[in-house]
Coordinates of C-alpha atoms in Angstrom, one line a residue:
X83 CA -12.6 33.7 122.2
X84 CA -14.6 31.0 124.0
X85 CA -15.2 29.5 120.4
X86 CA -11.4 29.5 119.5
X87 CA -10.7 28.0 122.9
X88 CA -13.5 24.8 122.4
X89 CA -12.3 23.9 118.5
X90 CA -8.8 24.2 119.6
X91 CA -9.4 21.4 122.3
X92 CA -10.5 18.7 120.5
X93 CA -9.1 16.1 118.2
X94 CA -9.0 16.6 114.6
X95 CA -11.5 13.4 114.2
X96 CA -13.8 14.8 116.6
X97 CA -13.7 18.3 114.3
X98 CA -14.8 16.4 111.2
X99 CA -17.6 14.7 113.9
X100 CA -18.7 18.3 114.5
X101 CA -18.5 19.4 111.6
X102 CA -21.0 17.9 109.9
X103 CA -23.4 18.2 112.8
X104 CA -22.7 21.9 112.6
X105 CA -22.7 22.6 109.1
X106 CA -26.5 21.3 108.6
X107 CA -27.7 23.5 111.7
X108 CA -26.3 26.1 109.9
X109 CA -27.8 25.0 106.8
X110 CA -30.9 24.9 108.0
X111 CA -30.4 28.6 109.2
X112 CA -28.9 29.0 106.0
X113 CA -32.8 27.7 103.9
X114 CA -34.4 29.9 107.1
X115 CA -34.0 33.2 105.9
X116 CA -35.9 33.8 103.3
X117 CA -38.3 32.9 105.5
X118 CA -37.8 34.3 109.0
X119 CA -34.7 36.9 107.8
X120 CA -34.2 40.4 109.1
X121 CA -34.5 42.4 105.9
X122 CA -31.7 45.6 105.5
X123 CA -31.7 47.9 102.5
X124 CA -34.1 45.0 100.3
X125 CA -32.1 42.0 101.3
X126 CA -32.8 39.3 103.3
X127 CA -29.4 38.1 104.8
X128 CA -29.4 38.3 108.3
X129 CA -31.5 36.1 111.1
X130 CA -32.3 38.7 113.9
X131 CA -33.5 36.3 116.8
X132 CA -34.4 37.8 120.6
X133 CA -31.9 35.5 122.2
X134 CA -29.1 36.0 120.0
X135 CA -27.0 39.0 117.9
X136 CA -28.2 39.5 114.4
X137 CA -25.6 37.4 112.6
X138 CA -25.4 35.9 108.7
X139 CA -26.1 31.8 108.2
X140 CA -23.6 31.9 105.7
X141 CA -20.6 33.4 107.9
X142 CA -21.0 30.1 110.2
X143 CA -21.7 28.1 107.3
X144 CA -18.6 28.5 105.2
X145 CA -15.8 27.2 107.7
X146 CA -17.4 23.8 108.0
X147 CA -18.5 23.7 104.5
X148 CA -14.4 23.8 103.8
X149 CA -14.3 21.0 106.1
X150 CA -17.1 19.0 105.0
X151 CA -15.9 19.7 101.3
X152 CA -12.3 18.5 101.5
X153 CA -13.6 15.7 104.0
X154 CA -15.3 14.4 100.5
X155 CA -13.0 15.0 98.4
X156 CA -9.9 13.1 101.1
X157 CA -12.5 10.0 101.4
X158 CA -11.2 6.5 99.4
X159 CA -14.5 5.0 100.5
X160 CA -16.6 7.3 97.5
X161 CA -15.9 6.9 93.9
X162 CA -14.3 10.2 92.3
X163 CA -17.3 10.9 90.3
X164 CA -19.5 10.8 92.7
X165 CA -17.4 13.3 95.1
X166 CA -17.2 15.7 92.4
X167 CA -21.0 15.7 91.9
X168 CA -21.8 15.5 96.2
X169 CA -19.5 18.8 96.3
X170 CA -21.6 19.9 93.1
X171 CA -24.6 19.5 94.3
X172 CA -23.7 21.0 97.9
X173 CA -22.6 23.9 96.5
X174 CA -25.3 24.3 94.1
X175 CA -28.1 24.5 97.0
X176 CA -25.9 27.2 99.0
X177 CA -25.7 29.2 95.7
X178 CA -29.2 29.6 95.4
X179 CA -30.0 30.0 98.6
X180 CA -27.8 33.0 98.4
X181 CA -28.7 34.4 94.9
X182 CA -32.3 34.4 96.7
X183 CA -31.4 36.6 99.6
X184 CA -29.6 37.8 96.9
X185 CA -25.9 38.0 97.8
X186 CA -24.1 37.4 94.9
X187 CA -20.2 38.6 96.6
X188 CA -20.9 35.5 99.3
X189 CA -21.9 33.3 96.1
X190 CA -18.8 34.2 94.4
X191 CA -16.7 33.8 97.2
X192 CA -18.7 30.4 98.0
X193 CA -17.8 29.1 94.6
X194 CA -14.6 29.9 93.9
X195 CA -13.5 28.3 97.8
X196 CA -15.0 24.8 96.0
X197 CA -13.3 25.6 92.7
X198 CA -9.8 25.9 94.7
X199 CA -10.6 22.9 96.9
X200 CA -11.5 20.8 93.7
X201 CA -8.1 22.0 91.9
X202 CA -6.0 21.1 94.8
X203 CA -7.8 16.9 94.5
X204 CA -6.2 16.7 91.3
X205 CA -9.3 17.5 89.1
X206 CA -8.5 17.9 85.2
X207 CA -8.1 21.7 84.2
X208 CA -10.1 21.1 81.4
X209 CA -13.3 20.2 82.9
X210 CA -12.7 22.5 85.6
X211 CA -12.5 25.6 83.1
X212 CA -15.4 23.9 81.6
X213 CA -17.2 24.1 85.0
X214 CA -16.4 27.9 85.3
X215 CA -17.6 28.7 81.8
X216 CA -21.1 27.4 82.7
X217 CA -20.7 29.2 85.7
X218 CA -19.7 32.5 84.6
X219 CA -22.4 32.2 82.1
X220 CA -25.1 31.5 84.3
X221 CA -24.0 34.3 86.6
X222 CA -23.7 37.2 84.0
X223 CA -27.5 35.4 82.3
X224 CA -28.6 36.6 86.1
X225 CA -27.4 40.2 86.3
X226 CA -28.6 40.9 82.2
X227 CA -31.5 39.3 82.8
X228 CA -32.7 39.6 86.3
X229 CA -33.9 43.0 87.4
X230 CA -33.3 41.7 90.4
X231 CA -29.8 41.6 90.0
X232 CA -29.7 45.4 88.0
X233 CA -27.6 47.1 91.2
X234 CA -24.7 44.7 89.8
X235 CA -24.6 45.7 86.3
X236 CA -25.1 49.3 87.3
X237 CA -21.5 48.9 89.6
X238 CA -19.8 47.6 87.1
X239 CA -20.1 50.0 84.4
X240 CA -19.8 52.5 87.2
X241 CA -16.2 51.2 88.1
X242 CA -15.0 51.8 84.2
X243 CA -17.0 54.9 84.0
X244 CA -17.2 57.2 86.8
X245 CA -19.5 59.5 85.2
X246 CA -22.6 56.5 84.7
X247 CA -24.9 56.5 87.2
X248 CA -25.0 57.3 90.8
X249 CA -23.2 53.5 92.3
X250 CA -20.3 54.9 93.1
X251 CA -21.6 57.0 95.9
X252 CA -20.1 54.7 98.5
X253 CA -16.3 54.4 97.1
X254 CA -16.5 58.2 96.8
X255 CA -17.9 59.0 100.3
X256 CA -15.2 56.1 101.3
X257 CA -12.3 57.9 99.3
X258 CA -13.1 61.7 100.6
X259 CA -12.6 60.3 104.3
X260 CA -9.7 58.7 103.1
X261 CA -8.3 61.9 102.1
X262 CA -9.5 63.9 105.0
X263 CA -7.5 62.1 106.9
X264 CA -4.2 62.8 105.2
X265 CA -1.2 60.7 107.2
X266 CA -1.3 60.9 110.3
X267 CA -5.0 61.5 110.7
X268 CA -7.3 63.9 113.3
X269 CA -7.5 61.7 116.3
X270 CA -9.5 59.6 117.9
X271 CA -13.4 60.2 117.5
X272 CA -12.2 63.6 115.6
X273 CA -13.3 62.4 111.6
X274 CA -16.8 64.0 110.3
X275 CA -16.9 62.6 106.9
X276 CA -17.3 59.0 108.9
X277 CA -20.8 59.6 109.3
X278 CA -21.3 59.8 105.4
X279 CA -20.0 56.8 104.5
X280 CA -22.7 54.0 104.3
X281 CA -22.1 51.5 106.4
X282 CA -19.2 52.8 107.9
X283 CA -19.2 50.3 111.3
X284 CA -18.7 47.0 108.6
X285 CA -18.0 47.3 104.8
X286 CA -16.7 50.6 105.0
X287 CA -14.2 50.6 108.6
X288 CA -11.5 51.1 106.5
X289 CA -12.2 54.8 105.6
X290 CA -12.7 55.2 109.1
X291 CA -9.8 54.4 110.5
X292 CA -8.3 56.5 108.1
X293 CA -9.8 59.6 109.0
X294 CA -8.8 59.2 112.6
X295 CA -5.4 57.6 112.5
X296 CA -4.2 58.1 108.8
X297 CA -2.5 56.3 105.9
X298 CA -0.1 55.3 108.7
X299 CA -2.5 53.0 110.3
X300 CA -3.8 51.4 107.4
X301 CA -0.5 50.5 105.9
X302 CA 0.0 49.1 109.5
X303 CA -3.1 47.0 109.2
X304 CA -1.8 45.6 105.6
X305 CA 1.4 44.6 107.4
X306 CA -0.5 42.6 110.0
X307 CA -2.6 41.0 107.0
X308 CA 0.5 40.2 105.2
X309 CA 2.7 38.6 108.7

């Protein structure tokens, strides 16, 4: 709240000022994990510092890279080439720091926010879908290739086959306290299937919520999503 109070004082030129000052701190966090990262289930994605809650580089990286990004691309003092190949390059070092970690959802994500930023400049589709094709490429050469990257292809053919494997464990733990629930729910604190759900305080709130308060409350939380 204190955050949403500061940025919401200051002028929009002192914002891009910030910014960029911001966006290299985080950065640097960003290039520090690998390095000094708090590792959770074999990824490094988190810095866990004394001083500080364990938080992700790349959750306060990505609100100034939008900034810094469409800061480039607004510019009439850089030639249009050259933007394209700035946010290219930008974008290309925040991949790989990612793939390292490896978070391949937050490189995904990261991408396709510059692909929509670079649409809306006026770029031609053409080498935009020529941009993606090397990009989709290189990203399905990773999860074939990579054992690294093997948890991915294992999801995937999980989603179109149920019956492969053993990666949908979390959707299914996920959809029986969905169920549980029913409508209305069991109350507050009252679900028991919560505390088989991986990661049920983060990726998997949702099927929490619906235990306890029921189909109702998530359609209720779509609303507020869609208003």
């Amino acid at each position: 709240v204190f955050i949403i109070f500061v940025f919401s004082s200051i002028s929009t030129d002192q914002l891009f000022k910030y910014s960029i000052i911001l966006f290299f701190v985080s950065l640097i966090s960003l290039f520090l994990v690998p390095i000094i990262g708090a590792e959770v289930k074999g990824s490094k994605r988190w810095i866990d510092l004394f001083f500080l809650p364990r938080f992700q580089p790349i959750e306060v990286l990505k609100p100034f890279l939008i900034v810094i990004l469409a800061t480039i691309f607004c510019s009439n003092k850089i030639n249009i080439l050259f933007k394209y190949l700035l946010s290219l390059i930008l974008i290309s070092i925040i991949s790989l720091f990612l793939i390292i970690q490896p978070d391949i959802g937050q490189t995904l994500l990261v991408v396709f926010t510059w692909a929509v930023l670079i649409f809306t400049s006026g770029v031609n589709i053409y080498i935009l879908l020529i941009i993606f094709s090397l990009g989709a490429t290189l990203l399905a050469s990773l999860i074939i290739y990579v054992p690294k990257f093997d948890y991915i292809q294992g999801r995937i053919f999980s989603f179109f086959n149920r019956e492969i494997g053993s990666h949908n464990f979390q959707s299914d733990k996920a959809i029986d306290s969905i169920t549980s629930g029913g409508f209305f729910g069991k109350g507050i604190g009252e679900g028991v299937l919560k505390n088989r759900v991986p990661e049920a305080h983060t990726d998997y709130i949702i099927s929490v919520i619906s235990e306890e308060f029921g189909v109702v409350a998530i359609m209720l939380i779509l609303l507020l999503f869609l208003i």
